[in-house]
Amino acid sequence: AGPTLAADGTVFVAVESGGSAPAEPAAIYAFGPDGRTRPGWPVTGWDDFALAPSGVLFAWRHVPRTPSDWNHVGQTRLVALGSDGRPLPGWPVTFAGPASPPAFDAHGGVVVIRGDCVQGHRASLVALDSRGRIRSGWPVILPATAGGLCANSTPASLDFSQAPLV
């Protein structure tokens, strides 16, 4: 993923490990305007990232149901990373099953779609504050399932899912 340019000139890029397992995470690098790796980077253990308008980098990982079951997402982890590559207070957060990439509001909030295709269940829209807490009044159950975000989604299929529009 990337390259993504932050307002301070930092360049972020995710590089796959090159391993043979489809569920292996990438390393996220941060380079300063001088081309040097920023202190605390690279950060490993995440699938992809997005830069919020606030300048905070968010990364996520779709975790297989079991270490050998790369065909089903067991949970999705989302983290807000500080400039030193460390999780910010309140992060990471974990969702059962698959979740979309994050979208961001103007106040530092984060919104994801959490999928659930279990019989009788529907997907939900979840809004988090800047400290990873679910906002009052959320989640909101959607009137139908969110296409592609089912409990039987594969980590690879979620690489192409889209964030909600905020």
mmCIF file of C-alpha atoms in Angstrom:
data_model
loop_
_atom_site.group_PDB
_atom_site.id
_atom_site.type_symbol
_atom_site.label_atom_id
_atom_site.label_comp_id
_atom_site.label_asym_id
_atom_site.label_seq_id
_atom_site.Cartn_x
_atom_site.Cartn_y
_atom_site.Cartn_z
ATOM 1 C CA ALA A 1 0.000 0.000 0.000
ATOM 2 C CA GLY A 2 1.059 3.550 -0.478
ATOM 3 C CA PRO A 3 3.031 5.552 -0.894
ATOM 4 C CA THR A 4 1.016 8.022 1.161
ATOM 5 C CA LEU A 5 2.335 11.504 1.924
ATOM 6 C CA ALA A 6 1.530 13.174 5.258
ATOM 7 C CA ALA A 7 1.351 16.966 5.695
ATOM 8 C CA ASP A 8 4.707 16.988 7.534
ATOM 9 C CA GLY A 9 6.449 15.300 4.581
ATOM 10 C CA THR A 10 6.471 11.782 6.042
ATOM 11 C CA VAL A 11 6.001 9.076 3.415
ATOM 12 C CA PHE A 12 4.236 5.875 4.489
ATOM 13 C CA VAL A 13 4.398 2.625 2.547
ATOM 14 C CA ALA A 14 3.430 -0.982 3.391
ATOM 15 C CA VAL A 15 5.646 -3.770 2.119
ATOM 16 C CA GLU A 16 4.549 -7.406 2.093
ATOM 17 C CA SER A 17 6.854 -9.868 3.802
ATOM 18 C CA GLY A 18 7.175 -11.947 0.647
ATOM 19 C CA GLY A 19 6.200 -15.097 2.533
ATOM 20 C CA SER A 20 4.114 -17.814 0.967
ATOM 21 C CA ALA A 21 1.231 -17.627 3.448
ATOM 22 C CA PRO A 22 -1.603 -15.414 2.202
ATOM 23 C CA ALA A 23 -2.362 -14.213 5.742
ATOM 24 C CA GLU A 24 1.139 -12.891 6.498
ATOM 25 C CA PRO A 25 1.127 -9.228 7.530
ATOM 26 C CA ALA A 26 3.053 -6.396 5.930
ATOM 27 C CA ALA A 27 5.602 -4.009 7.393
ATOM 28 C CA ILE A 28 4.599 -0.339 7.384
ATOM 29 C CA TYR A 29 7.510 2.043 6.894
ATOM 30 C CA ALA A 30 7.638 5.777 7.608
ATOM 31 C CA PHE A 31 10.302 7.863 5.856
ATOM 32 C CA GLY A 32 11.051 11.482 6.681
ATOM 33 C CA PRO A 33 11.496 14.193 4.012
ATOM 34 C CA ASP A 34 15.236 13.406 4.125
ATOM 35 C CA GLY A 35 14.575 9.763 3.103
ATOM 36 C CA ARG A 36 15.561 8.320 6.474
ATOM 37 C CA THR A 37 13.384 5.830 8.292
ATOM 38 C CA ARG A 38 11.525 7.533 11.137
ATOM 39 C CA PRO A 39 12.354 6.314 14.678
ATOM 40 C CA GLY A 40 10.047 3.468 15.748
ATOM 41 C CA TRP A 41 9.397 2.303 12.200
ATOM 42 C CA PRO A 42 8.821 -0.090 10.464
ATOM 43 C CA VAL A 43 5.775 -1.419 12.280
ATOM 44 C CA THR A 44 4.771 -5.010 11.560
ATOM 45 C CA GLY A 45 1.634 -7.076 12.036
ATOM 46 C CA TRP A 46 -0.837 -5.099 9.914
ATOM 47 C CA ASP A 47 -2.353 -5.700 6.454
ATOM 48 C CA ASP A 48 -2.854 -2.155 5.230
ATOM 49 C CA PHE A 49 -3.150 1.453 6.379
ATOM 50 C CA ALA A 50 -4.899 4.769 5.800
ATOM 51 C CA LEU A 51 -3.937 8.290 6.801
ATOM 52 C CA ALA A 52 -6.701 10.243 8.542
ATOM 53 C CA PRO A 53 -7.146 13.975 7.831
ATOM 54 C CA SER A 54 -5.863 14.577 11.377
ATOM 55 C CA GLY A 55 -2.503 13.095 10.331
ATOM 56 C CA VAL A 56 -2.921 9.942 12.423
ATOM 57 C CA LEU A 57 -2.037 6.721 10.639
ATOM 58 C CA PHE A 58 -4.531 3.870 11.050
ATOM 59 C CA ALA A 59 -3.610 0.271 10.259
ATOM 60 C CA TRP A 60 -5.707 -2.861 10.241
ATOM 61 C CA ARG A 61 -5.340 -6.616 10.084
ATOM 62 C CA HIS A 62 -7.847 -9.291 9.123
ATOM 63 C CA VAL A 63 -6.967 -12.246 11.341
ATOM 64 C CA PRO A 64 -7.832 -15.763 10.178
ATOM 65 C CA ARG A 65 -10.222 -17.794 12.310
ATOM 66 C CA THR A 66 -7.333 -20.149 13.134
ATOM 67 C CA PRO A 67 -3.632 -19.926 12.195
ATOM 68 C CA SER A 68 -4.135 -22.562 9.488
ATOM 69 C CA ASP A 69 -7.537 -21.298 8.231
ATOM 70 C CA TRP A 70 -6.715 -18.482 5.829
ATOM 71 C CA ASN A 71 -10.152 -18.832 4.228
ATOM 72 C CA HIS A 72 -12.191 -17.269 7.050
ATOM 73 C CA VAL A 73 -11.784 -13.990 8.931
ATOM 74 C CA GLY A 74 -12.079 -14.525 12.677
ATOM 75 C CA GLN A 75 -11.519 -10.908 13.695
ATOM 76 C CA THR A 76 -10.377 -7.525 12.459
ATOM 77 C CA ARG A 77 -7.914 -5.409 14.439
ATOM 78 C CA LEU A 78 -7.675 -1.644 13.955
ATOM 79 C CA VAL A 79 -4.981 0.592 15.454
ATOM 80 C CA ALA A 80 -4.169 4.303 15.512
ATOM 81 C CA LEU A 81 -0.402 4.811 15.405
ATOM 82 C CA GLY A 82 1.559 7.745 16.783
ATOM 83 C CA SER A 83 4.493 9.361 14.995
ATOM 84 C CA ASP A 84 6.793 6.914 16.830
ATOM 85 C CA GLY A 85 4.918 3.892 15.418
ATOM 86 C CA ARG A 86 3.358 2.995 18.764
ATOM 87 C CA PRO A 87 -0.383 2.544 19.323
ATOM 88 C CA LEU A 88 -2.137 5.638 20.655
ATOM 89 C CA PRO A 89 -4.069 5.363 23.956
ATOM 90 C CA GLY A 90 -7.181 3.184 23.596
ATOM 91 C CA TRP A 91 -5.870 1.360 20.540
ATOM 92 C CA PRO A 92 -5.917 -1.235 19.042
ATOM 93 C CA VAL A 93 -9.567 -2.249 18.960
ATOM 94 C CA THR A 94 -10.807 -5.651 17.830
ATOM 95 C CA PHE A 95 -14.010 -6.533 15.986
ATOM 96 C CA ALA A 96 -15.350 -10.073 15.777
ATOM 97 C CA GLY A 97 -15.368 -11.150 12.131
ATOM 98 C CA PRO A 98 -14.598 -8.969 9.130
ATOM 99 C CA ALA A 99 -14.663 -5.160 9.071
ATOM 100 C CA SER A 100 -14.116 -2.633 6.303
ATOM 101 C CA PRO A 101 -11.172 -0.260 6.073
ATOM 102 C CA PRO A 102 -11.795 2.854 8.198
ATOM 103 C CA ALA A 103 -13.328 6.127 7.098
ATOM 104 C CA PHE A 104 -12.729 9.335 9.034
ATOM 105 C CA ASP A 105 -14.870 12.271 10.097
ATOM 106 C CA ALA A 106 -13.776 15.865 10.609
ATOM 107 C CA HIS A 107 -13.519 15.441 14.393
ATOM 108 C CA GLY A 108 -10.976 12.605 14.583
ATOM 109 C CA GLY A 109 -13.607 9.883 14.610
ATOM 110 C CA VAL A 110 -13.414 6.595 12.765
ATOM 111 C CA VAL A 111 -16.224 4.668 11.065
ATOM 112 C CA VAL A 112 -16.151 1.036 9.880
ATOM 113 C CA ILE A 113 -18.695 -1.429 8.574
ATOM 114 C CA ARG A 114 -18.644 -4.620 10.580
ATOM 115 C CA GLY A 115 -19.875 -7.568 8.524
ATOM 116 C CA ASP A 116 -21.909 -10.449 9.823
ATOM 117 C CA CYS A 117 -23.613 -12.870 7.467
ATOM 118 C CA VAL A 118 -24.722 -15.336 10.127
ATOM 119 C CA GLN A 119 -28.328 -16.351 9.502
ATOM 120 C CA GLY A 120 -30.589 -13.682 10.987
ATOM 121 C CA HIS A 121 -27.777 -11.176 11.587
ATOM 122 C CA ARG A 122 -26.991 -8.035 9.606
ATOM 123 C CA ALA A 123 -23.983 -5.837 9.142
ATOM 124 C CA SER A 124 -23.504 -2.784 11.343
ATOM 125 C CA LEU A 125 -21.942 0.630 11.083
ATOM 126 C CA VAL A 126 -19.615 1.361 14.030
ATOM 127 C CA ALA A 127 -18.361 4.844 14.953
ATOM 128 C CA LEU A 128 -15.359 5.201 17.256
ATOM 129 C CA ASP A 129 -13.941 8.305 18.893
ATOM 130 C CA SER A 130 -10.267 9.255 18.653
ATOM 131 C CA ARG A 131 -9.474 7.019 21.667
ATOM 132 C CA GLY A 132 -11.001 3.869 20.178
ATOM 133 C CA ARG A 133 -14.254 3.972 22.171
ATOM 134 C CA ILE A 134 -17.601 3.274 20.534
ATOM 135 C CA ARG A 135 -19.548 6.542 20.281
ATOM 136 C CA SER A 136 -22.891 6.946 21.996
ATOM 137 C CA GLY A 137 -25.742 5.687 19.827
ATOM 138 C CA TRP A 138 -23.543 3.276 17.876
ATOM 139 C CA PRO A 139 -23.347 0.707 16.380
ATOM 140 C CA VAL A 140 -26.205 1.084 13.940
ATOM 141 C CA ILE A 141 -27.564 -2.110 12.417
ATOM 142 C CA LEU A 142 -27.806 -1.840 8.636
ATOM 143 C CA PRO A 143 -30.997 -2.928 6.844
ATOM 144 C CA ALA A 144 -29.129 -5.615 4.881
ATOM 145 C CA THR A 145 -25.825 -7.426 4.826
ATOM 146 C CA ALA A 146 -22.798 -5.490 3.637
ATOM 147 C CA GLY A 147 -21.671 -7.106 0.398
ATOM 148 C CA GLY A 148 -18.346 -8.846 0.722
ATOM 149 C CA LEU A 149 -18.146 -8.518 4.523
ATOM 150 C CA CYS A 150 -19.439 -11.911 5.552
ATOM 151 C CA ALA A 151 -18.089 -14.135 8.274
ATOM 152 C CA ASN A 152 -16.909 -16.454 5.498
ATOM 153 C CA SER A 153 -14.887 -13.673 3.835
ATOM 154 C CA THR A 154 -11.265 -14.480 3.191
ATOM 155 C CA PRO A 155 -8.512 -12.076 4.296
ATOM 156 C CA ALA A 156 -7.498 -11.712 0.638
ATOM 157 C CA SER A 157 -11.047 -10.764 -0.455
ATOM 158 C CA LEU A 158 -11.132 -8.002 2.169
ATOM 159 C CA ASP A 159 -8.000 -6.380 0.721
ATOM 160 C CA PHE A 160 -10.317 -4.812 -1.847
ATOM 161 C CA SER A 161 -13.279 -3.859 0.320
ATOM 162 C CA GLN A 162 -14.062 -0.171 0.525
ATOM 163 C CA ALA A 163 -14.382 2.101 3.523
ATOM 164 C CA PRO A 164 -17.761 3.718 4.199
ATOM 165 C CA LEU A 165 -18.141 7.278 2.904
ATOM 166 C CA VAL A 166 -18.234 9.819 5.752
#
